[in-house]
Amino acid sequence: MTKIIVMGAAGRMGSRITALSKEYADMEIVGAVERKGHDSIGKDIGSILGIGDLGVRLSDSLGAVIDKGDVVIDFTNKEAVAGNVGIAVQHKKAMVIGTTGLSQAEIESIKEKASSIPLVLAPNMSVGVNLLLRVLKDIAIVLGNDYDVEIVEAHHRLKKDAPSGTALKMAQVIAEALKRDLNEVGVYARQGMIGERTRNEIGIQTLRAGDIVGEHTVYFGGLGERIEITHRASSRDTFARGALRAAGWIVNKEAGFYDMQDVLGLK
Ligand code: NAD
């Protein structure tokens, strides 16, 4: 039985992870944590989510509940993550982080801390997107520098970070395959008399509208033809199931930094 603590348990992702865990015979939610001041602290997380009592009260302190669990799943926000990792390290618990918007420096600091605990960090936990990341690398290598790369992502109006962690990961994978530095070639906005497109730039554009769960299209534009590869998430459950799969996988792993490609055996 994998005993799970969900950080951000009443949020959009945390609530789906908590609800879907009931379908897995080998998973149990033993802790549910929200930010201090949340209206529902002290109430049963199952009753908050309308899925029947789970016997787990919503807490506002990871430190107070962490010893009940084997693995902490974090879908909170970029400000909360570092503190949560620190507590998991102190208590030697495994971690799955789906929270996005982390800077490269913040990711490096998490990687360092993962030398003492097993930790999965992935900006997108869906099987489809992770398969796509592998395919994109292959396509970029074959097409090489003759095809212009552009990425367009669309998400719901409440999403706080832009571009999405998934779009950035796609851009990174393609940049690495083409031996480019994304810090130098990433173009995140265009307006006015900007001149011709430079050959090596990788465009990453963001749309925000309504309740779009998450859409990513990568264009490889050549002369006389274009390849477009699109992934559409129609429900958050694909990410939530991925997070639960990652939790079951990481719990018995050696300390270290892993991603979803590791979890899915795509490396
Ligand atoms: P959300 O705002 O609905 O939920 C976040 C929850 O975290 C909120 O309920 C908030 O109160 C809570 N929270 C904030 N600070 C906290 C703290 N210190 N301790 C405990 N809880 C705290 O957001 P969401 O849509 O669920 O997304 C959460 C994160 O997950 C975002 O960064 C989003 O981009 C990312 N995300 C990742 C994937 C993936 O597959 N990796 C998929 C979807 C969303």
PDB file of C-alpha atoms and ligand atoms in Angstrom:
ATOM      1  CA  MET A   1       0.000   0.000   0.000  1.00  0.00           C
ATOM      2  CA  THR A   2       1.430   3.411  -0.992  1.00  0.00           C
ATOM      3  CA  LYS A   3       0.516   6.036   1.600  1.00  0.00           C
ATOM      4  CA  ILE A   4       0.127   9.437  -0.021  1.00  0.00           C
ATOM      5  CA  ILE A   5       0.058  13.002   1.272  1.00  0.00           C
ATOM      6  CA  VAL A   6      -1.454  15.510  -1.164  1.00  0.00           C
ATOM      7  CA  MET A   7      -0.237  19.111  -1.042  1.00  0.00           C
ATOM      8  CA  GLY A   8      -2.805  21.533  -2.479  1.00  0.00           C
ATOM      9  CA  ALA A   9      -5.471  18.890  -1.800  1.00  0.00           C
ATOM     10  CA  ALA A  10      -8.450  21.217  -2.371  1.00  0.00           C
ATOM     11  CA  GLY A  11      -7.045  22.686  -5.605  1.00  0.00           C
ATOM     12  CA  ARG A  12      -7.996  21.677  -9.161  1.00  0.00           C
ATOM     13  CA  MET A  13      -5.305  18.978  -9.433  1.00  0.00           C
ATOM     14  CA  GLY A  14      -5.079  17.976  -5.764  1.00  0.00           C
ATOM     15  CA  SER A  15      -8.818  17.303  -5.616  1.00  0.00           C
ATOM     16  CA  ARG A  16      -8.722  15.005  -8.684  1.00  0.00           C
ATOM     17  CA  ILE A  17      -5.693  13.120  -7.313  1.00  0.00           C
ATOM     18  CA  THR A  18      -7.487  12.646  -4.003  1.00  0.00           C
ATOM     19  CA  ALA A  19     -10.741  11.535  -5.642  1.00  0.00           C
ATOM     20  CA  LEU A  20      -9.117   9.179  -8.177  1.00  0.00           C
ATOM     21  CA  SER A  21      -6.921   7.524  -5.539  1.00  0.00           C
ATOM     22  CA  LYS A  22     -10.072   5.690  -4.394  1.00  0.00           C
ATOM     23  CA  GLU A  23      -9.945   3.655  -7.628  1.00  0.00           C
ATOM     24  CA  TYR A  24      -6.493   2.259  -6.811  1.00  0.00           C
ATOM     25  CA  ALA A  25      -6.480  -0.664  -4.375  1.00  0.00           C
ATOM     26  CA  ASP A  26      -2.781  -0.124  -3.601  1.00  0.00           C
ATOM     27  CA  MET A  27      -2.995   3.629  -2.870  1.00  0.00           C
ATOM     28  CA  GLU A  28      -4.284   5.410   0.187  1.00  0.00           C
ATOM     29  CA  ILE A  29      -4.536   9.118   0.967  1.00  0.00           C
ATOM     30  CA  VAL A  30      -3.266   9.550   4.522  1.00  0.00           C
ATOM     31  CA  GLY A  31      -2.687  13.312   4.495  1.00  0.00           C
ATOM     32  CA  ALA A  32      -4.284  16.316   2.765  1.00  0.00           C
ATOM     33  CA  VAL A  33      -2.682  19.716   3.136  1.00  0.00           C
ATOM     34  CA  GLU A  34      -3.723  23.214   2.089  1.00  0.00           C
ATOM     35  CA  ARG A  35      -2.316  26.715   2.573  1.00  0.00           C
ATOM     36  CA  LYS A  36      -2.713  28.371   5.956  1.00  0.00           C
ATOM     37  CA  GLY A  37      -6.015  30.254   6.186  1.00  0.00           C
ATOM     38  CA  HIS A  38      -7.882  27.925   3.776  1.00  0.00           C
ATOM     39  CA  ASP A  39     -11.607  27.915   4.653  1.00  0.00           C
ATOM     40  CA  SER A  40     -11.855  24.125   5.001  1.00  0.00           C
ATOM     41  CA  ILE A  41      -8.912  23.367   7.340  1.00  0.00           C
ATOM     42  CA  GLY A  42      -9.998  20.717   9.874  1.00  0.00           C
ATOM     43  CA  LYS A  43     -12.799  19.279   7.702  1.00  0.00           C
ATOM     44  CA  ASP A  44     -12.636  15.806   6.128  1.00  0.00           C
ATOM     45  CA  ILE A  45     -11.098  16.100   2.656  1.00  0.00           C
ATOM     46  CA  GLY A  46     -13.586  13.568   1.240  1.00  0.00           C
ATOM     47  CA  SER A  47     -16.560  15.604   2.434  1.00  0.00           C
ATOM     48  CA  ILE A  48     -14.966  18.830   1.114  1.00  0.00           C
ATOM     49  CA  LEU A  49     -14.718  17.215  -2.324  1.00  0.00           C
ATOM     50  CA  GLY A  50     -18.198  15.648  -2.134  1.00  0.00           C
ATOM     51  CA  ILE A  51     -16.902  12.064  -2.421  1.00  0.00           C
ATOM     52  CA  GLY A  52     -17.765  10.804   1.072  1.00  0.00           C
ATOM     53  CA  ASP A  53     -15.573  10.923   4.168  1.00  0.00           C
ATOM     54  CA  LEU A  54     -12.038   9.579   3.746  1.00  0.00           C
ATOM     55  CA  GLY A  55     -11.124   9.843   7.430  1.00  0.00           C
ATOM     56  CA  VAL A  56      -8.447  12.450   6.612  1.00  0.00           C
ATOM     57  CA  ARG A  57      -8.778  15.979   7.923  1.00  0.00           C
ATOM     58  CA  LEU A  58      -7.460  18.844   5.809  1.00  0.00           C
ATOM     59  CA  SER A  59      -4.326  20.158   7.541  1.00  0.00           C
ATOM     60  CA  ASP A  60      -2.391  23.382   7.047  1.00  0.00           C
ATOM     61  CA  SER A  61       0.959  21.843   8.010  1.00  0.00           C
ATOM     62  CA  LEU A  62       2.924  19.265   6.017  1.00  0.00           C
ATOM     63  CA  GLY A  63       5.273  18.846   8.985  1.00  0.00           C
ATOM     64  CA  ALA A  64       2.357  17.752  11.191  1.00  0.00           C
ATOM     65  CA  VAL A  65       1.203  14.913   8.900  1.00  0.00           C
ATOM     66  CA  ILE A  66       4.236  13.855   6.885  1.00  0.00           C
ATOM     67  CA  ASP A  67       5.242  10.936   9.089  1.00  0.00           C
ATOM     68  CA  LYS A  68       1.967   9.165   8.242  1.00  0.00           C
ATOM     69  CA  GLY A  69       2.934   8.900   4.562  1.00  0.00           C
ATOM     70  CA  ASP A  70       5.461   7.349   2.170  1.00  0.00           C
ATOM     71  CA  VAL A  71       5.254   9.948  -0.585  1.00  0.00           C
ATOM     72  CA  VAL A  72       4.227  13.600  -0.901  1.00  0.00           C
ATOM     73  CA  ILE A  73       2.483  14.740  -4.114  1.00  0.00           C
ATOM     74  CA  ASP A  74       2.816  18.499  -4.677  1.00  0.00           C
ATOM     75  CA  PHE A  75       0.502  20.453  -6.988  1.00  0.00           C
ATOM     76  CA  THR A  76       0.611  23.845  -5.276  1.00  0.00           C
ATOM     77  CA  ASN A  77       2.455  26.908  -6.563  1.00  0.00           C
ATOM     78  CA  LYS A  78       6.048  27.917  -7.153  1.00  0.00           C
ATOM     79  CA  GLU A  79       6.314  29.796  -3.847  1.00  0.00           C
ATOM     80  CA  ALA A  80       5.329  26.748  -1.772  1.00  0.00           C
ATOM     81  CA  VAL A  81       7.442  24.043  -3.430  1.00  0.00           C
ATOM     82  CA  ALA A  82      10.902  24.733  -1.935  1.00  0.00           C
ATOM     83  CA  GLY A  83       9.557  24.647   1.645  1.00  0.00           C
ATOM     84  CA  ASN A  84       7.685  21.403   0.958  1.00  0.00           C
ATOM     85  CA  VAL A  85      10.794  19.756  -0.506  1.00  0.00           C
ATOM     86  CA  GLY A  86      12.771  20.872   2.566  1.00  0.00           C
ATOM     87  CA  ILE A  87      10.265  19.125   4.876  1.00  0.00           C
ATOM     88  CA  ALA A  88      10.260  15.938   2.730  1.00  0.00           C
ATOM     89  CA  VAL A  89      14.082  15.888   2.875  1.00  0.00           C
ATOM     90  CA  GLN A  90      14.095  16.329   6.679  1.00  0.00           C
ATOM     91  CA  HIS A  91      11.675  13.406   7.053  1.00  0.00           C
ATOM     92  CA  LYS A  92      13.275  11.317   4.257  1.00  0.00           C
ATOM     93  CA  LYS A  93      10.042  10.926   2.262  1.00  0.00           C
ATOM     94  CA  ALA A  94       9.723  10.459  -1.491  1.00  0.00           C
ATOM     95  CA  MET A  95       8.174  13.268  -3.526  1.00  0.00           C
ATOM     96  CA  VAL A  96       6.254  13.809  -6.767  1.00  0.00           C
ATOM     97  CA  ILE A  97       6.173  17.437  -7.941  1.00  0.00           C
ATOM     98  CA  GLY A  98       3.781  18.521 -10.681  1.00  0.00           C
ATOM     99  CA  THR A  99       3.828  22.230  -9.832  1.00  0.00           C
ATOM    100  CA  THR A 100       5.036  24.378 -12.729  1.00  0.00           C
ATOM    101  CA  GLY A 101       6.454  27.883 -13.123  1.00  0.00           C
ATOM    102  CA  LEU A 102       9.727  27.005 -11.364  1.00  0.00           C
ATOM    103  CA  SER A 103      12.815  28.852 -12.614  1.00  0.00           C
ATOM    104  CA  GLN A 104      15.859  26.917 -13.799  1.00  0.00           C
ATOM    105  CA  ALA A 105      17.648  27.955 -10.573  1.00  0.00           C
ATOM    106  CA  GLU A 106      14.746  26.618  -8.483  1.00  0.00           C
ATOM    107  CA  ILE A 107      14.803  23.326 -10.397  1.00  0.00           C
ATOM    108  CA  GLU A 108      18.578  23.028  -9.869  1.00  0.00           C
ATOM    109  CA  SER A 109      18.123  23.581  -6.134  1.00  0.00           C
ATOM    110  CA  ILE A 110      15.437  20.838  -6.027  1.00  0.00           C
ATOM    111  CA  LYS A 111      17.800  18.519  -7.940  1.00  0.00           C
ATOM    112  CA  GLU A 112      20.484  19.084  -5.305  1.00  0.00           C
ATOM    113  CA  LYS A 113      18.077  18.250  -2.510  1.00  0.00           C
ATOM    114  CA  ALA A 114      17.030  15.098  -4.385  1.00  0.00           C
ATOM    115  CA  SER A 115      20.410  13.597  -3.624  1.00  0.00           C
ATOM    116  CA  SER A 116      18.914  12.421  -0.322  1.00  0.00           C
ATOM    117  CA  ILE A 117      15.340  11.469  -1.346  1.00  0.00           C
ATOM    118  CA  PRO A 118      13.726   9.910  -4.439  1.00  0.00           C
ATOM    119  CA  LEU A 119      11.918  12.723  -6.296  1.00  0.00           C
ATOM    120  CA  VAL A 120       9.971  12.934  -9.560  1.00  0.00           C
ATOM    121  CA  LEU A 121       9.497  16.386 -11.092  1.00  0.00           C
ATOM    122  CA  ALA A 122       7.493  16.736 -14.300  1.00  0.00           C
ATOM    123  CA  PRO A 123       5.622  19.725 -15.734  1.00  0.00           C
ATOM    124  CA  ASN A 124       3.228  17.324 -17.439  1.00  0.00           C
ATOM    125  CA  MET A 125       2.274  13.920 -16.086  1.00  0.00           C
ATOM    126  CA  SER A 126       0.178  12.675 -19.009  1.00  0.00           C
ATOM    127  CA  VAL A 127       1.351   9.578 -20.870  1.00  0.00           C
ATOM    128  CA  GLY A 128       0.567  11.217 -24.226  1.00  0.00           C
ATOM    129  CA  VAL A 129       2.686  14.306 -23.663  1.00  0.00           C
ATOM    130  CA  ASN A 130       5.622  12.284 -22.392  1.00  0.00           C
ATOM    131  CA  LEU A 131       5.467  10.000 -25.398  1.00  0.00           C
ATOM    132  CA  LEU A 132       5.340  13.134 -27.544  1.00  0.00           C
ATOM    133  CA  LEU A 133       8.480  14.515 -25.914  1.00  0.00           C
ATOM    134  CA  ARG A 134      10.362  11.471 -27.138  1.00  0.00           C
ATOM    135  CA  VAL A 135       8.848  11.683 -30.621  1.00  0.00           C
ATOM    136  CA  LEU A 136       9.626  15.428 -30.864  1.00  0.00           C
ATOM    137  CA  LYS A 137      13.289  14.748 -30.193  1.00  0.00           C
ATOM    138  CA  ASP A 138      13.394  12.173 -33.019  1.00  0.00           C
ATOM    139  CA  ILE A 139      11.551  14.485 -35.438  1.00  0.00           C
ATOM    140  CA  ALA A 140      13.820  17.444 -34.665  1.00  0.00           C
ATOM    141  CA  ILE A 141      16.944  15.354 -35.252  1.00  0.00           C
ATOM    142  CA  VAL A 142      15.673  14.111 -38.634  1.00  0.00           C
ATOM    143  CA  LEU A 143      14.416  17.511 -39.856  1.00  0.00           C
ATOM    144  CA  GLY A 144      17.464  19.397 -38.589  1.00  0.00           C
ATOM    145  CA  ASN A 145      17.891  23.121 -39.208  1.00  0.00           C
ATOM    146  CA  ASP A 146      15.800  23.387 -42.403  1.00  0.00           C
ATOM    147  CA  TYR A 147      12.471  23.509 -40.556  1.00  0.00           C
ATOM    148  CA  ASP A 148      11.272  26.415 -38.395  1.00  0.00           C
ATOM    149  CA  VAL A 149      10.053  25.356 -34.967  1.00  0.00           C
ATOM    150  CA  GLU A 150       7.078  27.095 -33.358  1.00  0.00           C
ATOM    151  CA  ILE A 151       5.100  25.981 -30.304  1.00  0.00           C
ATOM    152  CA  VAL A 152       1.621  27.240 -29.411  1.00  0.00           C
ATOM    153  CA  GLU A 153       0.018  26.402 -26.074  1.00  0.00           C
ATOM    154  CA  ALA A 154      -3.466  27.147 -24.752  1.00  0.00           C
ATOM    155  CA  HIS A 155      -4.767  26.870 -21.187  1.00  0.00           C
ATOM    156  CA  HIS A 156      -7.650  28.044 -19.008  1.00  0.00           C
ATOM    157  CA  ARG A 157      -7.949  31.647 -17.847  1.00  0.00           C
ATOM    158  CA  LEU A 158      -6.883  30.865 -14.241  1.00  0.00           C
ATOM    159  CA  LYS A 159      -3.428  29.497 -15.098  1.00  0.00           C
ATOM    160  CA  LYS A 160      -0.771  31.690 -13.519  1.00  0.00           C
ATOM    161  CA  ASP A 161       2.483  30.826 -15.305  1.00  0.00           C
ATOM    162  CA  ALA A 162       3.270  31.342 -18.993  1.00  0.00           C
ATOM    163  CA  PRO A 163       4.318  29.743 -21.185  1.00  0.00           C
ATOM    164  CA  SER A 164       3.237  26.408 -19.740  1.00  0.00           C
ATOM    165  CA  GLY A 165       5.866  24.139 -18.210  1.00  0.00           C
ATOM    166  CA  THR A 166       4.984  21.620 -20.923  1.00  0.00           C
ATOM    167  CA  ALA A 167       5.622  24.080 -23.765  1.00  0.00           C
ATOM    168  CA  LEU A 168       8.974  24.973 -22.186  1.00  0.00           C
ATOM    169  CA  LYS A 169       9.879  21.300 -21.807  1.00  0.00           C
ATOM    170  CA  MET A 170       8.968  20.670 -25.467  1.00  0.00           C
ATOM    171  CA  ALA A 171      11.103  23.642 -26.504  1.00  0.00           C
ATOM    172  CA  GLN A 172      14.007  22.401 -24.377  1.00  0.00           C
ATOM    173  CA  VAL A 173      13.857  18.898 -25.841  1.00  0.00           C
ATOM    174  CA  ILE A 174      13.823  20.290 -29.392  1.00  0.00           C
ATOM    175  CA  ALA A 175      16.565  22.851 -28.664  1.00  0.00           C
ATOM    176  CA  GLU A 176      18.806  20.135 -27.226  1.00  0.00           C
ATOM    177  CA  ALA A 177      18.148  17.856 -30.215  1.00  0.00           C
ATOM    178  CA  LEU A 178      19.142  20.731 -32.534  1.00  0.00           C
ATOM    179  CA  LYS A 179      22.134  21.662 -30.340  1.00  0.00           C
ATOM    180  CA  ARG A 180      20.761  25.128 -29.576  1.00  0.00           C
ATOM    181  CA  ASP A 181      20.582  27.013 -26.269  1.00  0.00           C
ATOM    182  CA  LEU A 182      16.942  27.818 -25.505  1.00  0.00           C
ATOM    183  CA  ASN A 183      18.047  30.872 -23.466  1.00  0.00           C
ATOM    184  CA  GLU A 184      19.429  32.305 -26.694  1.00  0.00           C
ATOM    185  CA  VAL A 185      16.864  31.146 -29.276  1.00  0.00           C
ATOM    186  CA  GLY A 186      13.533  31.211 -27.385  1.00  0.00           C
ATOM    187  CA  VAL A 187      11.130  33.910 -28.687  1.00  0.00           C
ATOM    188  CA  TYR A 188       8.095  34.442 -26.475  1.00  0.00           C
ATOM    189  CA  ALA A 189       6.352  37.407 -28.143  1.00  0.00           C
ATOM    190  CA  ARG A 190       6.345  39.186 -31.510  1.00  0.00           C
ATOM    191  CA  GLN A 191       4.960  42.612 -32.313  1.00  0.00           C
ATOM    192  CA  GLY A 192       5.724  45.450 -34.732  1.00  0.00           C
ATOM    193  CA  MET A 193       8.494  45.627 -37.361  1.00  0.00           C
ATOM    194  CA  ILE A 194      10.493  42.712 -36.025  1.00  0.00           C
ATOM    195  CA  GLY A 195      12.147  41.774 -39.332  1.00  0.00           C
ATOM    196  CA  GLU A 196      12.501  38.317 -40.833  1.00  0.00           C
ATOM    197  CA  ARG A 197      12.455  35.249 -38.661  1.00  0.00           C
ATOM    198  CA  THR A 198      15.958  34.189 -37.646  1.00  0.00           C
ATOM    199  CA  ARG A 199      16.734  30.619 -38.688  1.00  0.00           C
ATOM    200  CA  ASN A 200      17.430  29.236 -35.242  1.00  0.00           C
ATOM    201  CA  GLU A 201      14.705  30.850 -33.190  1.00  0.00           C
ATOM    202  CA  ILE A 202      12.130  28.667 -31.470  1.00  0.00           C
ATOM    203  CA  GLY A 203       8.847  30.529 -31.009  1.00  0.00           C
ATOM    204  CA  ILE A 204       6.714  29.753 -27.966  1.00  0.00           C
ATOM    205  CA  GLN A 205       3.320  31.467 -27.920  1.00  0.00           C
ATOM    206  CA  THR A 206       0.670  31.447 -25.213  1.00  0.00           C
ATOM    207  CA  LEU A 207      -3.142  31.578 -25.348  1.00  0.00           C
ATOM    208  CA  ARG A 208      -5.345  31.858 -22.245  1.00  0.00           C
ATOM    209  CA  ALA A 209      -9.099  31.362 -22.568  1.00  0.00           C
ATOM    210  CA  GLY A 210     -12.064  29.957 -20.659  1.00  0.00           C
ATOM    211  CA  ASP A 211     -11.703  26.424 -19.337  1.00  0.00           C
ATOM    212  CA  ILE A 212      -9.156  24.917 -21.771  1.00  0.00           C
ATOM    213  CA  VAL A 213      -7.490  22.073 -19.836  1.00  0.00           C
ATOM    214  CA  GLY A 214      -4.280  22.137 -21.877  1.00  0.00           C
ATOM    215  CA  GLU A 215      -3.372  22.109 -25.585  1.00  0.00           C
ATOM    216  CA  HIS A 216       0.043  22.119 -27.239  1.00  0.00           C
ATOM    217  CA  THR A 217       0.874  22.225 -30.942  1.00  0.00           C
ATOM    218  CA  VAL A 218       4.405  22.048 -32.299  1.00  0.00           C
ATOM    219  CA  TYR A 219       4.930  23.258 -35.877  1.00  0.00           C
ATOM    220  CA  PHE A 220       7.902  22.195 -37.950  1.00  0.00           C
ATOM    221  CA  GLY A 221       7.603  24.532 -40.940  1.00  0.00           C
ATOM    222  CA  GLY A 222       9.661  23.754 -44.033  1.00  0.00           C
ATOM    223  CA  LEU A 223       9.531  24.981 -47.648  1.00  0.00           C
ATOM    224  CA  GLY A 224       6.558  23.292 -49.308  1.00  0.00           C
ATOM    225  CA  GLU A 225       5.413  21.347 -46.279  1.00  0.00           C
ATOM    226  CA  ARG A 226       4.661  21.604 -42.576  1.00  0.00           C
ATOM    227  CA  ILE A 227       4.300  19.069 -39.807  1.00  0.00           C
ATOM    228  CA  GLU A 228       1.972  19.894 -36.913  1.00  0.00           C
ATOM    229  CA  ILE A 229       1.856  17.756 -33.820  1.00  0.00           C
ATOM    230  CA  THR A 230      -0.928  18.427 -31.338  1.00  0.00           C
ATOM    231  CA  HIS A 231      -1.728  17.104 -27.901  1.00  0.00           C
ATOM    232  CA  ARG A 232      -5.068  17.991 -26.321  1.00  0.00           C
ATOM    233  CA  ALA A 233      -5.901  17.181 -22.722  1.00  0.00           C
ATOM    234  CA  SER A 234      -9.680  17.030 -22.283  1.00  0.00           C
ATOM    235  CA  SER A 235      -9.630  16.307 -18.553  1.00  0.00           C
ATOM    236  CA  ARG A 236      -7.236  16.905 -15.634  1.00  0.00           C
ATOM    237  CA  ASP A 237      -7.670  13.231 -14.780  1.00  0.00           C
ATOM    238  CA  THR A 238      -4.910  12.328 -17.239  1.00  0.00           C
ATOM    239  CA  PHE A 239      -2.431  14.381 -15.148  1.00  0.00           C
ATOM    240  CA  ALA A 240      -3.879  13.117 -11.856  1.00  0.00           C
ATOM    241  CA  ARG A 241      -3.548   9.465 -12.911  1.00  0.00           C
ATOM    242  CA  GLY A 242       0.004  10.173 -14.044  1.00  0.00           C
ATOM    243  CA  ALA A 243       0.807  11.672 -10.638  1.00  0.00           C
ATOM    244  CA  LEU A 244      -0.588   8.601  -8.847  1.00  0.00           C
ATOM    245  CA  ARG A 245       1.392   6.326 -11.165  1.00  0.00           C
ATOM    246  CA  ALA A 246       4.532   8.355 -10.394  1.00  0.00           C
ATOM    247  CA  ALA A 247       3.830   8.074  -6.641  1.00  0.00           C
ATOM    248  CA  GLY A 248       3.553   4.280  -6.847  1.00  0.00           C
ATOM    249  CA  TRP A 249       6.749   4.114  -8.910  1.00  0.00           C
ATOM    250  CA  ILE A 250       8.971   6.476  -6.888  1.00  0.00           C
ATOM    251  CA  VAL A 251       8.222   5.107  -3.470  1.00  0.00           C
ATOM    252  CA  ASN A 252      10.780   2.302  -3.556  1.00  0.00           C
ATOM    253  CA  LYS A 253      13.370   3.978  -5.756  1.00  0.00           C
ATOM    254  CA  GLU A 254      16.836   5.044  -4.701  1.00  0.00           C
ATOM    255  CA  ALA A 255      17.366   8.699  -3.839  1.00  0.00           C
ATOM    256  CA  GLY A 256      17.733  10.814  -6.970  1.00  0.00           C
ATOM    257  CA  PHE A 257      16.030  13.125  -9.439  1.00  0.00           C
ATOM    258  CA  TYR A 258      13.644  11.489 -11.908  1.00  0.00           C
ATOM    259  CA  ASP A 259      11.142  12.690 -14.511  1.00  0.00           C
ATOM    260  CA  MET A 260       8.031  11.231 -16.098  1.00  0.00           C
ATOM    261  CA  GLN A 261      10.074   9.648 -18.888  1.00  0.00           C
ATOM    262  CA  ASP A 262      11.738   7.545 -16.158  1.00  0.00           C
ATOM    263  CA  VAL A 263       8.371   6.640 -14.616  1.00  0.00           C
ATOM    264  CA  LEU A 264       6.943   5.539 -17.980  1.00  0.00           C
ATOM    265  CA  GLY A 265      10.092   3.710 -19.088  1.00  0.00           C
ATOM    266  CA  LEU A 266      10.495   5.985 -22.122  1.00  0.00           C
ATOM    267  CA  LYS A 267      14.238   6.598 -21.739  1.00  0.00           C
TER     268      LYS A 267
HETATM  269  P1  NAD B   1      -4.952  25.412  -8.022  1.00  0.00           P
HETATM  270  O1  NAD B   1      -4.677  26.853  -7.733  1.00  0.00           O
HETATM  271  O2  NAD B   1      -6.339  24.981  -8.335  1.00  0.00           O
HETATM  272  O3  NAD B   1      -4.449  24.507  -6.765  1.00  0.00           O
HETATM  273  C1  NAD B   1      -3.299  24.774  -6.012  1.00  0.00           C
HETATM  274  C2  NAD B   1      -3.678  24.553  -4.565  1.00  0.00           C
HETATM  275  O4  NAD B   1      -2.504  24.641  -3.765  1.00  0.00           O
HETATM  276  C3  NAD B   1      -4.667  25.611  -4.041  1.00  0.00           C
HETATM  277  O5  NAD B   1      -5.806  24.968  -3.498  1.00  0.00           O
HETATM  278  C4  NAD B   1      -3.860  26.366  -3.008  1.00  0.00           C
HETATM  279  O6  NAD B   1      -4.654  26.831  -1.931  1.00  0.00           O
HETATM  280  C5  NAD B   1      -2.869  25.298  -2.550  1.00  0.00           C
HETATM  281  N1  NAD B   1      -1.683  25.817  -1.882  1.00  0.00           N
HETATM  282  C6  NAD B   1      -1.041  26.997  -2.095  1.00  0.00           C
HETATM  283  N2  NAD B   1       0.015  27.121  -1.250  1.00  0.00           N
HETATM  284  C7  NAD B   1       0.034  25.995  -0.498  1.00  0.00           C
HETATM  285  C8  NAD B   1       0.872  25.536   0.557  1.00  0.00           C
HETATM  286  N3  NAD B   1       1.905  26.268   0.998  1.00  0.00           N
HETATM  287  N4  NAD B   1       0.608  24.324   1.108  1.00  0.00           N
HETATM  288  C9  NAD B   1      -0.433  23.576   0.684  1.00  0.00           C
HETATM  289  N5  NAD B   1      -1.283  23.980  -0.302  1.00  0.00           N
HETATM  290  C10 NAD B   1      -1.046  25.163  -0.887  1.00  0.00           C
HETATM  291  O7  NAD B   1      -3.942  25.018  -9.191  1.00  0.00           O
HETATM  292  P2  NAD B   1      -3.942  23.687 -10.096  1.00  0.00           P
HETATM  293  O8  NAD B   1      -4.649  23.949 -11.369  1.00  0.00           O
HETATM  294  O9  NAD B   1      -4.329  22.512  -9.247  1.00  0.00           O
HETATM  295  O10 NAD B   1      -2.383  23.598 -10.444  1.00  0.00           O
HETATM  296  C11 NAD B   1      -1.402  23.491  -9.445  1.00  0.00           C
HETATM  297  C12 NAD B   1      -0.038  23.439 -10.104  1.00  0.00           C
HETATM  298  O11 NAD B   1       0.072  22.246 -10.886  1.00  0.00           O
HETATM  299  C13 NAD B   1       0.215  24.593 -11.081  1.00  0.00           C
HETATM  300  O12 NAD B   1       1.576  24.953 -11.009  1.00  0.00           O
HETATM  301  C14 NAD B   1      -0.096  23.974 -12.438  1.00  0.00           C
HETATM  302  O13 NAD B   1       0.563  24.614 -13.519  1.00  0.00           O
HETATM  303  C15 NAD B   1       0.441  22.581 -12.224  1.00  0.00           C
HETATM  304  N6  NAD B   1      -0.098  21.541 -13.112  1.00  0.00           N
HETATM  305  C16 NAD B   1       0.753  20.547 -13.438  1.00  0.00           C
HETATM  306  C17 NAD B   1       0.318  19.474 -14.200  1.00  0.00           C
HETATM  307  C18 NAD B   1       1.261  18.334 -14.471  1.00  0.00           C
HETATM  308  O14 NAD B   1       0.869  17.369 -15.150  1.00  0.00           O
HETATM  309  N7  NAD B   1       2.485  18.386 -13.954  1.00  0.00           N
HETATM  310  C19 NAD B   1      -1.011  19.439 -14.643  1.00  0.00           C
HETATM  311  C20 NAD B   1      -1.876  20.475 -14.293  1.00  0.00           C
HETATM  312  C21 NAD B   1      -1.412  21.526 -13.497  1.00  0.00           C
END
